[in-house]
């Protein structure tokens, strides 16, 4: 196998890794906010359910969650799933896992906003949704960006866990090449790919952070 | 004409502390009322009840005759429906001790956002008014600054401008100078005095007795959730009748 073939195969896997990464963020960032709000709800039942959900997601390995989401429908309900489901199992598992982590970050951010901000908004007549969207959320986002960056970087590396159910993302491909060609080359290049991916994401996050630095 | 009226306002917190025990205050158009009293006497809670940040347990509240809250058959306060309260909210403003400016908004946006987005007024008119308010507060050059770039005194002037931009009929102040360095209190007191001269109706909680004497038409002394004594500034500050008022004032003078 030539170097070009290895690289093009890895690049194909990279595309899958990138799509797992993007879809996970697109769904888990908003879902995390909803979970955070539910977690802070006045309704004790809603609050309790969210607390349990978050603690399970954070207290068990993502790989285990992935296997449960993938095999669960078959073993528990006897549903036969199409091979396509592999990919979606990864997305579902990642989204519900990351939403739990993001929820805790959002919650910390929301709780760190001084009550005076809510009071000023209330006296000025803002509705509670206006208050949240215009006054609270922008300040929360600025505060939590560093923690979000940490999670996002972890997510890049976590996409490699998809190999556990044989989704052909980059790591799975690297492993296959390594064992058939008896060379470490594929791992080395996969490592470089992951590193560059990380580097670009970190740079983008830093840009966002800087952009929000127009106030303290 | 009566702008603000609170009757028999009572409030007990969960810890069974009777913070307000039947407060009656009526304020007429153009009147400046100063509220003084020891820390913990319920002054902030009274302003918070008046501005709907806190609910009363019992008591009545109205602005220019429009009822915001009244006593139900069981003697507990009933509040007007949300739509009604929203209308009433534009009749008053509150200036906080800690300013509570929105840090992510420029000075101009802090002042103009609520008139535009809440009161749905014409942005052009709102911006023109905001320019005039900034000029009056002496901070025209700070329109594009962010709160963190301002001194405490400047921040408090922005927060007064923000409250005034809503065109309230009455403005409440909760210790507007207490968070400021002593050398900055003067600029805020001067601003409030200017407003008084322009006939702005105001209720000011303050520890600045000299200021209260100069600016207030009426001074109220509160202690332990009760109005102990009230009268003209001269009368209450120079010749207090009640022993508690005397003790409080003499403690301040030491
Ligand atoms: N949200 C609250 N919960 C419980 N107690 C409160 C609350 N707000 C104020 N208090 C208590 O009510 C009393 C009066 O407080 P406050 O109105 O802030 O007094 P002042 O403004 O005159 O210093 C204080 O003893 C205070 O501890
Ligand atoms: Mg107070």
Short mmCIF file of C-alpha atoms and ligand atoms in Angstrom, two decimals:
data_model
loop_
_atom_site.label_atom_id
_atom_site.label_comp_id
_atom_site.label_asym_id
_atom_site.label_seq_id
_atom_site.Cartn_x
_atom_site.Cartn_y
_atom_site.Cartn_z
CA UNK A 1 0.00 0.00 0.00
CA UNK A 2 1.49 3.35 -1.00
CA UNK A 3 1.68 6.31 1.27
CA UNK A 4 -0.87 8.14 -0.90
CA UNK A 5 -3.35 5.29 -0.53
CA UNK A 6 -2.87 5.28 3.25
CA UNK A 7 -3.33 9.01 3.42
CA UNK A 8 -6.42 9.05 1.24
CA UNK A 9 -7.98 6.22 3.26
CA UNK A 10 -7.22 8.08 6.49
CA UNK A 11 -8.63 11.29 5.02
CA UNK A 12 -11.85 9.45 4.25
CA UNK A 13 -11.97 8.30 7.88
CA UNK A 14 -11.21 11.81 9.00
CA UNK A 15 -14.34 12.97 7.21
CA UNK A 16 -16.40 10.54 9.28
CA UNK A 17 -14.65 11.67 12.46
CA UNK A 18 -15.37 15.26 11.55
CA UNK A 19 -19.03 14.55 10.87
CA UNK A 20 -19.37 12.78 14.24
CA UNK A 21 -17.71 15.76 15.87
CA UNK A 22 -19.91 18.35 14.14
CA UNK A 23 -23.22 16.57 14.57
CA UNK A 24 -22.46 15.91 18.24
CA UNK A 25 -21.84 19.61 18.86
CA UNK A 26 -24.80 20.80 16.78
CA UNK A 27 -27.20 18.68 18.83
CA UNK A 28 -25.58 18.53 22.25
CA UNK A 29 -24.91 22.25 22.74
CA UNK A 30 -28.61 23.25 22.56
CA UNK A 31 -29.75 20.03 24.24
CA UNK A 32 -27.31 20.70 27.08
CA UNK A 33 -28.89 24.10 27.64
CA UNK A 34 -32.36 22.56 27.82
CA UNK A 35 -31.07 19.91 30.25
CA UNK A 36 -29.46 22.63 32.38
CA UNK A 37 -32.74 24.57 32.53
CA UNK A 38 -34.64 21.39 33.41
CA UNK A 39 -32.02 20.57 36.03
CA UNK A 40 -32.69 23.99 37.63
CA UNK A 41 -36.47 23.62 37.30
CA UNK A 42 -38.71 24.23 40.29
CA UNK A 43 -40.45 20.94 39.54
CA UNK A 44 -38.80 18.39 41.85
CA UNK A 45 -39.57 15.44 39.54
CA UNK A 46 -38.02 17.06 36.44
CA UNK A 47 -35.06 18.18 38.50
CA UNK A 48 -34.59 14.69 39.99
CA UNK A 49 -34.74 12.95 36.61
CA UNK A 50 -32.18 15.35 35.16
CA UNK A 51 -29.90 14.90 38.13
CA UNK A 52 -29.97 11.10 37.68
CA UNK A 53 -29.45 11.37 33.91
CA UNK A 54 -26.44 13.66 34.34
CA UNK A 55 -24.91 11.51 37.04
CA UNK A 56 -25.21 8.34 34.93
CA UNK A 57 -23.74 10.03 31.86
CA UNK A 58 -20.82 11.37 33.82
CA UNK A 59 -20.38 8.31 36.02
CA UNK A 60 -20.04 5.61 33.33
CA UNK A 61 -17.60 5.28 30.41
CA UNK A 62 -18.67 6.75 27.09
CA UNK A 63 -17.61 3.50 25.41
CA UNK A 64 -20.06 1.55 27.57
CA UNK A 65 -22.85 4.03 26.75
CA UNK A 66 -22.03 3.63 23.08
CA UNK A 67 -22.33 -0.16 23.28
CA UNK A 68 -25.64 0.12 25.15
CA UNK A 69 -27.08 2.50 22.56
CA UNK A 70 -25.88 0.27 19.72
CA UNK A 71 -26.79 -3.16 21.07
CA UNK A 72 -29.63 -2.13 23.38
CA UNK A 73 -32.42 -1.99 20.78
CA UNK A 74 -31.62 -5.56 19.67
CA UNK A 75 -30.99 -7.22 23.02
CA UNK A 76 -33.71 -5.46 24.95
CA UNK A 77 -36.47 -5.08 22.35
CA UNK A 78 -35.41 -7.58 19.72
CA UNK A 79 -35.41 -4.89 17.03
CA UNK A 80 -33.27 -5.76 14.06
CA UNK A 81 -31.31 -2.71 12.99
CA UNK A 82 -29.83 -1.78 9.66
CA UNK A 83 -26.03 -1.46 9.39
CA UNK A 84 -26.61 2.27 8.96
CA UNK A 85 -27.60 2.37 12.59
CA UNK A 86 -23.94 2.03 13.61
CA UNK A 87 -23.28 5.61 12.67
CA UNK A 88 -26.44 6.94 14.28
CA UNK A 89 -25.77 4.98 17.45
CA UNK A 90 -22.50 6.86 17.73
CA UNK A 91 -24.24 10.21 17.22
CA UNK A 92 -27.00 9.40 19.74
CA UNK A 93 -24.57 8.14 22.38
CA UNK A 94 -22.24 11.10 21.93
CA UNK A 95 -25.05 13.66 21.95
CA UNK A 96 -26.67 12.42 25.16
CA UNK A 97 -23.27 12.07 26.84
CA UNK A 98 -21.97 15.48 25.83
CA UNK A 99 -25.31 17.19 26.55
CA UNK A 100 -24.92 16.06 30.17
CA UNK A 101 -21.45 17.57 30.45
CA UNK A 102 -22.51 20.76 28.70
CA UNK A 103 -25.57 20.98 30.97
CA UNK A 104 -23.38 21.13 34.05
CA UNK A 105 -21.21 23.78 32.44
CA UNK A 106 -24.26 25.87 31.50
CA UNK A 107 -25.67 25.45 34.98
CA UNK A 108 -22.47 26.66 36.59
CA UNK A 109 -22.47 29.64 34.25
CA UNK A 110 -26.10 30.53 34.84
CA UNK A 111 -25.74 30.25 38.60
CA UNK A 112 -22.70 32.53 38.54
CA UNK A 113 -24.70 35.47 37.19
CA UNK A 114 -25.45 37.99 39.95
CA UNK A 115 -29.13 38.21 40.99
CA UNK A 116 -28.89 41.96 40.39
CA UNK A 117 -28.87 41.31 36.64
CA UNK A 118 -32.26 39.62 36.85
CA UNK A 119 -33.58 42.34 39.14
CA UNK A 120 -32.45 45.19 36.90
CA UNK A 121 -34.04 43.45 33.91
CA UNK A 122 -37.26 42.85 35.82
CA UNK A 123 -37.61 46.46 36.93
CA UNK A 124 -37.01 47.58 33.34
CA UNK A 125 -39.92 45.38 32.28
CA UNK A 126 -38.08 42.70 30.31
CA UNK A 127 -40.08 39.46 30.12
CA UNK A 128 -38.39 36.38 31.54
CA UNK A 129 -37.54 35.04 28.09
CA UNK A 130 -36.13 38.41 27.01
CA UNK A 131 -34.12 38.53 30.21
CA UNK A 132 -32.66 35.10 29.60
CA UNK A 133 -31.88 35.53 25.91
CA UNK A 134 -30.69 39.16 25.93
CA UNK A 135 -29.19 39.66 29.37
CA UNK A 136 -28.25 36.34 30.97
CA UNK A 137 -27.25 33.97 28.16
CA UNK A 138 -24.65 36.22 26.48
CA UNK A 139 -22.88 36.66 29.81
CA UNK A 140 -23.11 32.93 30.51
CA UNK A 141 -21.59 32.06 27.14
CA UNK A 142 -18.64 34.35 27.72
CA UNK A 143 -18.00 32.79 31.11
CA UNK A 144 -18.24 29.17 30.02
CA UNK A 145 -16.26 29.34 26.76
CA UNK A 146 -13.02 28.04 28.38
CA UNK A 147 -14.83 25.01 29.84
CA UNK A 148 -16.65 24.40 26.55
CA UNK A 149 -13.29 24.47 24.75
CA UNK A 150 -12.00 21.72 27.05
CA UNK A 151 -14.99 19.52 26.25
CA UNK A 152 -14.77 20.20 22.53
CA UNK A 153 -11.12 19.15 22.46
CA UNK A 154 -11.95 16.01 24.41
CA UNK A 155 -14.71 15.31 21.89
CA UNK A 156 -12.24 15.27 18.99
CA UNK A 157 -10.29 12.53 20.72
CA UNK A 158 -13.47 10.74 21.81
CA UNK A 159 -14.61 10.33 18.19
CA UNK A 160 -12.05 7.52 18.02
CA UNK A 161 -14.22 5.50 20.42
CA UNK A 162 -16.56 4.86 17.49
CA UNK A 163 -14.15 2.07 16.52
CA UNK A 164 -15.77 0.05 19.33
CA UNK A 165 -18.76 -0.62 17.09
CA UNK A 166 -16.74 -0.65 13.87
CA UNK A 167 -17.77 2.71 12.50
CA UNK A 168 -15.14 3.51 9.92
CA UNK A 169 -13.83 6.75 11.33
CA UNK A 170 -10.16 7.57 11.15
CA UNK A 171 -8.93 5.50 14.07
CA UNK A 172 -10.75 2.37 12.88
CA UNK A 173 -9.12 2.76 9.47
CA UNK A 174 -5.69 3.38 10.94
CA UNK A 175 -6.02 0.21 12.98
CA UNK A 176 -7.05 -1.82 9.95
CA UNK A 177 -4.17 -0.53 7.86
CA UNK A 178 -1.69 -1.09 10.68
CA UNK A 179 -2.64 -4.74 11.08
CA UNK A 180 -2.84 -5.58 7.34
CA UNK A 181 0.30 -3.70 6.29
CA UNK A 182 2.36 -4.43 9.41
CA UNK A 183 3.39 -0.78 9.71
CA UNK A 184 2.96 1.94 12.28
CA UNK A 185 2.83 4.58 9.54
CA UNK A 186 -0.97 4.74 9.62
CA UNK A 187 -0.97 5.46 13.36
CA UNK A 188 1.63 8.17 12.96
CA UNK A 189 -0.39 9.91 10.29
CA UNK A 190 -3.65 9.44 12.20
CA UNK A 191 -1.93 11.07 15.16
CA UNK A 192 -0.89 14.00 12.99
CA UNK A 193 -4.43 14.34 11.62
CA UNK A 194 -5.91 14.39 15.12
CA UNK A 195 -3.33 16.92 16.23
CA UNK A 196 -4.00 19.29 13.34
CA UNK A 197 -7.77 18.93 13.85
CA UNK A 198 -7.30 19.83 17.51
CA UNK A 199 -5.04 22.71 16.67
CA UNK A 200 -7.56 24.26 14.29
CA UNK A 201 -10.45 23.81 16.72
CA UNK A 202 -8.42 25.31 19.57
CA UNK A 203 -7.59 28.27 17.37
CA UNK A 204 -11.24 28.84 16.47
CA UNK A 205 -12.28 28.63 20.12
CA UNK A 206 -9.57 31.12 21.04
CA UNK A 207 -10.88 33.49 18.37
CA UNK A 208 -14.38 33.26 19.83
CA UNK A 209 -13.01 33.86 23.30
CA UNK A 210 -11.12 36.93 22.13
CA UNK A 211 -14.18 38.23 20.33
CA UNK A 212 -16.16 38.08 23.56
CA UNK A 213 -13.42 39.92 25.39
CA UNK A 214 -14.79 43.34 24.56
CA UNK A 215 -16.14 43.58 28.11
CA UNK A 216 -15.35 42.19 31.54
CA UNK B 1 -51.77 64.35 42.65
CA UNK B 2 -50.78 61.06 44.23
CA UNK B 3 -48.18 59.10 42.28
CA UNK B 4 -47.42 56.28 44.67
CA UNK B 5 -49.28 54.68 47.50
CA UNK B 6 -48.47 51.69 49.63
CA UNK B 7 -50.82 50.72 52.45
CA UNK B 8 -50.27 48.42 55.40
CA UNK B 9 -47.38 46.69 53.64
CA UNK B 10 -46.34 43.61 55.59
CA UNK B 11 -43.69 41.07 54.82
CA UNK B 12 -42.33 38.11 56.74
CA UNK B 13 -39.45 36.04 55.39
CA UNK B 14 -39.22 32.29 55.89
CA UNK B 15 -37.02 32.80 58.90
CA UNK B 16 -40.05 34.34 60.63
CA UNK B 17 -38.54 37.77 60.66
CA UNK B 18 -41.23 40.46 60.39
CA UNK B 19 -39.33 42.72 58.05
CA UNK B 20 -42.24 45.03 57.25
CA UNK B 21 -45.04 45.48 59.75
CA UNK B 22 -47.69 47.67 58.16
CA UNK B 23 -45.98 50.46 56.26
CA UNK B 24 -48.08 53.33 54.86
CA UNK B 25 -46.51 55.78 52.45
CA UNK B 26 -48.13 58.11 49.96
CA UNK B 27 -46.05 60.24 47.61
CA UNK B 28 -47.44 63.09 45.53
CA UNK B 29 -46.24 64.41 42.22
CA UNK B 30 -42.95 66.27 42.51
CA UNK B 31 -42.35 65.24 46.09
CA UNK B 32 -38.96 64.00 47.28
CA UNK B 33 -39.10 61.58 50.20
CA UNK B 34 -36.01 60.35 52.01
CA UNK B 35 -36.14 57.14 54.03
CA UNK B 36 -33.55 56.74 56.75
CA UNK B 37 -33.08 54.09 59.39
CA UNK B 38 -30.63 51.56 60.76
CA UNK B 39 -29.30 48.73 58.66
CA UNK B 40 -31.70 45.77 58.61
CA UNK B 41 -34.75 47.92 59.34
CA UNK B 42 -36.46 46.84 56.10
CA UNK B 43 -35.78 49.83 53.84
CA UNK B 44 -34.56 47.75 50.90
CA UNK B 45 -37.39 45.27 51.35
CA UNK B 46 -39.87 48.15 51.24
CA UNK B 47 -38.42 49.42 47.95
CA UNK B 48 -38.35 45.89 46.58
CA UNK B 49 -42.03 45.45 47.43
CA UNK B 50 -42.83 48.83 45.87
CA UNK B 51 -41.00 47.90 42.66
CA UNK B 52 -42.51 44.41 42.45
CA UNK B 53 -39.19 42.63 42.99
CA UNK B 54 -40.63 41.18 46.17
CA UNK B 55 -44.21 40.26 47.00
CA UNK B 56 -45.96 41.52 50.10
CA UNK B 57 -47.78 39.11 52.40
CA UNK B 58 -50.51 41.66 52.92
CA UNK B 59 -50.97 45.26 51.92
CA UNK B 60 -52.00 47.40 48.98
CA UNK B 61 -49.97 49.06 46.29
CA UNK B 62 -50.96 51.54 43.61
CA UNK B 63 -49.38 53.92 41.14
CA UNK B 64 -51.33 57.04 40.08
CA UNK B 65 -54.48 55.37 41.32
CA UNK B 66 -53.89 52.19 39.30
CA UNK B 67 -53.96 49.24 41.61
CA UNK B 68 -50.99 46.87 41.41
CA UNK B 69 -51.93 44.89 44.52
CA UNK B 70 -54.73 44.78 47.05
CA UNK B 71 -55.89 42.63 49.94
CA UNK B 72 -58.01 39.61 49.09
CA UNK B 73 -60.87 38.34 51.31
CA UNK B 74 -58.37 36.34 53.37
CA UNK B 75 -56.31 39.49 54.03
CA UNK B 76 -53.45 38.31 51.83
CA UNK B 77 -52.14 40.43 48.99
CA UNK B 78 -53.53 39.73 45.53
CA UNK B 79 -51.50 41.05 42.59
CA UNK B 80 -52.97 42.45 39.40
CA UNK B 81 -52.74 40.27 36.28
CA UNK B 82 -49.36 40.19 34.50
CA UNK B 83 -50.47 42.42 31.63
CA UNK B 84 -51.66 45.06 34.09
CA UNK B 85 -48.42 44.86 36.07
CA UNK B 86 -46.39 45.27 32.91
CA UNK B 87 -48.15 48.58 32.27
CA UNK B 88 -47.61 49.68 35.86
CA UNK B 89 -43.91 48.77 35.71
CA UNK B 90 -43.25 51.57 33.25
CA UNK B 91 -44.49 54.07 35.85
CA UNK B 92 -41.55 53.59 38.19
CA UNK B 93 -37.80 53.16 38.06
CA UNK B 94 -35.31 51.82 40.58
CA UNK B 95 -31.67 52.78 41.02
CA UNK B 96 -29.70 50.10 42.81
CA UNK B 97 -26.88 50.43 45.27
CA UNK B 98 -24.66 48.28 43.01
CA UNK B 99 -25.82 49.86 39.73
CA UNK B 100 -26.55 46.48 38.13
CA UNK B 101 -25.66 47.72 34.68
CA UNK B 102 -25.58 45.13 31.90
CA UNK B 103 -21.83 44.53 31.41
CA UNK B 104 -22.13 43.26 27.84
CA UNK B 105 -24.01 46.36 26.66
CA UNK B 106 -22.41 49.70 25.91
CA UNK B 107 -23.56 52.69 27.93
CA UNK B 108 -25.85 53.72 25.07
CA UNK B 109 -27.39 50.26 24.77
CA UNK B 110 -27.84 49.99 28.53
CA UNK B 111 -29.96 53.14 28.35
CA UNK B 112 -31.84 52.56 25.10
CA UNK B 113 -32.49 48.82 25.00
CA UNK B 114 -35.47 48.65 27.35
CA UNK B 115 -37.28 51.71 25.91
CA UNK B 116 -36.89 50.18 22.44
CA UNK B 117 -37.41 46.48 23.18
CA UNK B 118 -39.80 46.67 26.12
CA UNK B 119 -41.70 49.90 25.63
CA UNK B 120 -41.51 49.52 21.82
CA UNK B 121 -40.81 53.19 21.36
CA UNK B 122 -39.39 54.73 18.21
CA UNK B 123 -35.60 54.09 18.31
CA UNK B 124 -34.81 57.49 16.82
CA UNK B 125 -36.68 59.30 19.54
CA UNK B 126 -35.14 57.02 22.20
CA UNK B 127 -31.58 57.66 21.00
CA UNK B 128 -32.16 61.41 20.93
CA UNK B 129 -33.49 61.26 24.47
CA UNK B 130 -30.56 59.11 25.57
CA UNK B 131 -28.12 61.67 24.16
CA UNK B 132 -29.82 64.37 26.18
CA UNK B 133 -29.75 62.21 29.32
CA UNK B 134 -26.05 61.47 28.91
CA UNK B 135 -25.35 65.16 28.49
CA UNK B 136 -27.33 65.92 31.61
CA UNK B 137 -25.36 63.28 33.52
CA UNK B 138 -22.11 64.77 32.18
CA UNK B 139 -21.02 61.55 30.44
CA UNK B 140 -21.71 62.29 26.78
CA UNK B 141 -18.23 61.07 25.91
CA UNK B 142 -18.96 57.65 27.43
CA UNK B 143 -21.82 56.61 25.14
CA UNK B 144 -19.78 53.84 23.50
CA UNK B 145 -17.90 52.78 26.61
CA UNK B 146 -18.66 49.57 28.48
CA UNK B 147 -19.50 49.64 32.18
CA UNK B 148 -16.16 48.12 33.23
CA UNK B 149 -14.40 51.13 31.72
CA UNK B 150 -16.25 53.57 34.00
CA UNK B 151 -15.71 54.73 37.57
CA UNK B 152 -18.35 53.80 40.14
CA UNK B 153 -19.77 57.31 40.02
CA UNK B 154 -20.04 57.19 36.24
CA UNK B 155 -21.67 53.77 36.38
CA UNK B 156 -24.23 55.06 38.83
CA UNK B 157 -24.96 58.02 36.55
CA UNK B 158 -25.53 55.59 33.68
CA UNK B 159 -27.91 53.59 35.82
CA UNK B 160 -29.84 56.74 36.72
CA UNK B 161 -29.99 57.62 33.01
CA UNK B 162 -31.18 54.09 32.26
CA UNK B 163 -34.01 54.45 34.76
CA UNK B 164 -34.94 57.92 33.48
CA UNK B 165 -35.00 56.74 29.86
CA UNK B 166 -38.15 54.78 30.69
CA UNK B 167 -39.86 58.09 31.51
CA UNK B 168 -41.03 56.92 34.93
CA UNK B 169 -43.43 58.94 37.04
CA UNK B 170 -41.44 58.11 40.16
CA UNK B 171 -37.89 57.02 40.80
CA UNK B 172 -36.76 54.91 43.76
CA UNK B 173 -33.15 54.95 44.95
CA UNK B 174 -31.74 52.31 47.28
CA UNK B 175 -28.64 53.79 48.90
CA UNK B 176 -27.34 55.13 45.58
CA UNK B 177 -24.00 56.22 47.02
CA UNK B 178 -23.24 53.40 49.46
CA UNK B 179 -21.11 51.41 47.01
CA UNK B 180 -19.07 54.46 46.02
CA UNK B 181 -15.80 55.81 47.30
CA UNK B 182 -16.50 58.86 49.48
CA UNK B 183 -15.06 61.28 46.93
CA UNK B 184 -17.53 60.02 44.33
CA UNK B 185 -20.72 60.35 46.36
CA UNK B 186 -20.91 64.09 45.72
CA UNK B 187 -21.37 63.74 41.98
CA UNK B 188 -24.31 61.39 42.44
CA UNK B 189 -25.94 63.51 45.11
CA UNK B 190 -25.63 66.54 42.81
CA UNK B 191 -27.34 64.63 39.99
CA UNK B 192 -30.20 63.64 42.29
CA UNK B 193 -30.47 67.19 43.53
CA UNK B 194 -30.76 68.43 39.95
CA UNK B 195 -33.58 65.96 39.38
CA UNK B 196 -35.30 67.24 42.52
CA UNK B 197 -35.09 70.80 41.24
CA UNK B 198 -36.73 69.61 38.02
CA UNK B 199 -39.62 68.26 40.09
CA UNK B 200 -38.86 64.58 39.62
CA UNK B 201 -40.83 62.51 42.11
CA UNK B 202 -38.38 60.45 44.12
CA UNK B 203 -38.12 58.12 47.10
CA UNK B 204 -34.53 57.87 48.30
CA UNK B 205 -33.19 55.45 50.88
CA UNK B 206 -29.98 57.02 52.13
CA UNK B 207 -27.52 57.27 54.98
CA UNK B 208 -26.49 60.76 53.88
CA UNK B 209 -28.40 62.78 56.45
CA UNK B 210 -27.09 66.14 55.26
CA UNK B 211 -28.19 65.28 51.76
CA UNK B 212 -31.63 64.21 52.98
CA UNK B 213 -31.97 67.49 54.84
CA UNK B 214 -31.20 69.50 51.72
CA UNK B 215 -33.04 67.56 49.05
CA UNK B 216 -36.02 65.91 50.75
CA UNK B 217 -39.42 67.49 51.23
CA UNK B 218 -40.22 64.79 53.72
CA UNK B 219 -38.08 62.39 55.75
CA UNK B 220 -39.26 59.03 57.04
CA UNK B 221 -37.45 57.24 59.84
CA UNK B 222 -37.92 53.47 59.79
CA UNK B 223 -36.86 50.93 62.37
CA UNK B 224 -37.63 47.22 62.63
CA UNK B 225 -40.18 47.33 59.83
CA UNK B 226 -42.18 50.22 61.24
CA UNK B 227 -42.33 53.90 60.39
CA UNK B 228 -41.30 55.44 63.68
CA UNK B 229 -41.51 59.07 62.73
CA UNK B 230 -41.97 61.24 59.67
CA UNK B 231 -42.00 64.91 58.90
CA UNK B 232 -40.31 67.70 57.05
CA UNK B 233 -36.55 67.42 56.84
CA UNK B 234 -36.09 70.31 59.25
CA UNK B 235 -38.50 68.88 61.75
CA UNK B 236 -37.31 65.26 61.72
CA UNK B 237 -33.58 65.82 61.46
CA UNK B 238 -33.23 68.94 63.59
CA UNK B 239 -35.93 68.27 66.15
CA UNK B 240 -36.75 64.57 66.26
CA UNK B 241 -39.44 63.68 68.77
CA UNK B 242 -39.09 59.96 69.08
CA UNK B 243 -36.34 58.53 71.29
CA UNK B 244 -35.31 55.97 68.64
CA UNK B 245 -35.01 58.66 65.97
CA UNK B 246 -32.90 60.74 68.33
CA UNK B 247 -30.67 57.79 69.14
CA UNK B 248 -30.22 56.91 65.46
CA UNK B 249 -29.38 60.48 64.44
CA UNK B 250 -26.97 61.03 67.29
CA UNK B 251 -25.18 57.77 66.43
CA UNK B 252 -24.68 59.06 62.88
CA UNK B 253 -23.24 62.32 64.11
CA UNK B 254 -20.57 60.67 66.22
N1 LIG C 1 -34.62 37.38 50.83
C1 LIG C 1 -34.52 37.44 52.18
N2 LIG C 1 -34.67 36.33 52.92
C2 LIG C 1 -34.58 36.37 54.28
N3 LIG C 1 -34.35 37.48 54.99
C3 LIG C 1 -34.19 38.63 54.30
C4 LIG C 1 -34.26 38.67 52.86
N4 LIG C 1 -34.07 39.96 52.46
C5 LIG C 1 -33.88 40.67 53.59
N5 LIG C 1 -33.96 39.89 54.69
C6 LIG C 1 -33.83 40.34 56.09
O1 LIG C 1 -34.75 41.37 56.28
C7 LIG C 1 -34.23 42.37 57.14
C8 LIG C 1 -34.35 43.71 56.47
O2 LIG C 1 -33.50 43.76 55.36
P1 LIG C 1 -33.40 45.00 54.42
O3 LIG C 1 -34.74 45.30 53.88
O4 LIG C 1 -32.34 44.71 53.43
O5 LIG C 1 -32.95 46.15 55.42
P2 LIG C 1 -32.24 47.53 55.13
O6 LIG C 1 -32.29 47.80 53.67
O7 LIG C 1 -33.01 48.51 55.93
O8 LIG C 1 -30.84 47.40 55.63
C9 LIG C 1 -32.80 41.97 57.42
O9 LIG C 1 -32.76 41.38 58.71
C10 LIG C 1 -32.48 40.96 56.38
O10 LIG C 1 -31.58 40.00 56.85
MG1 LIG C 2 -30.73 48.08 52.29
#
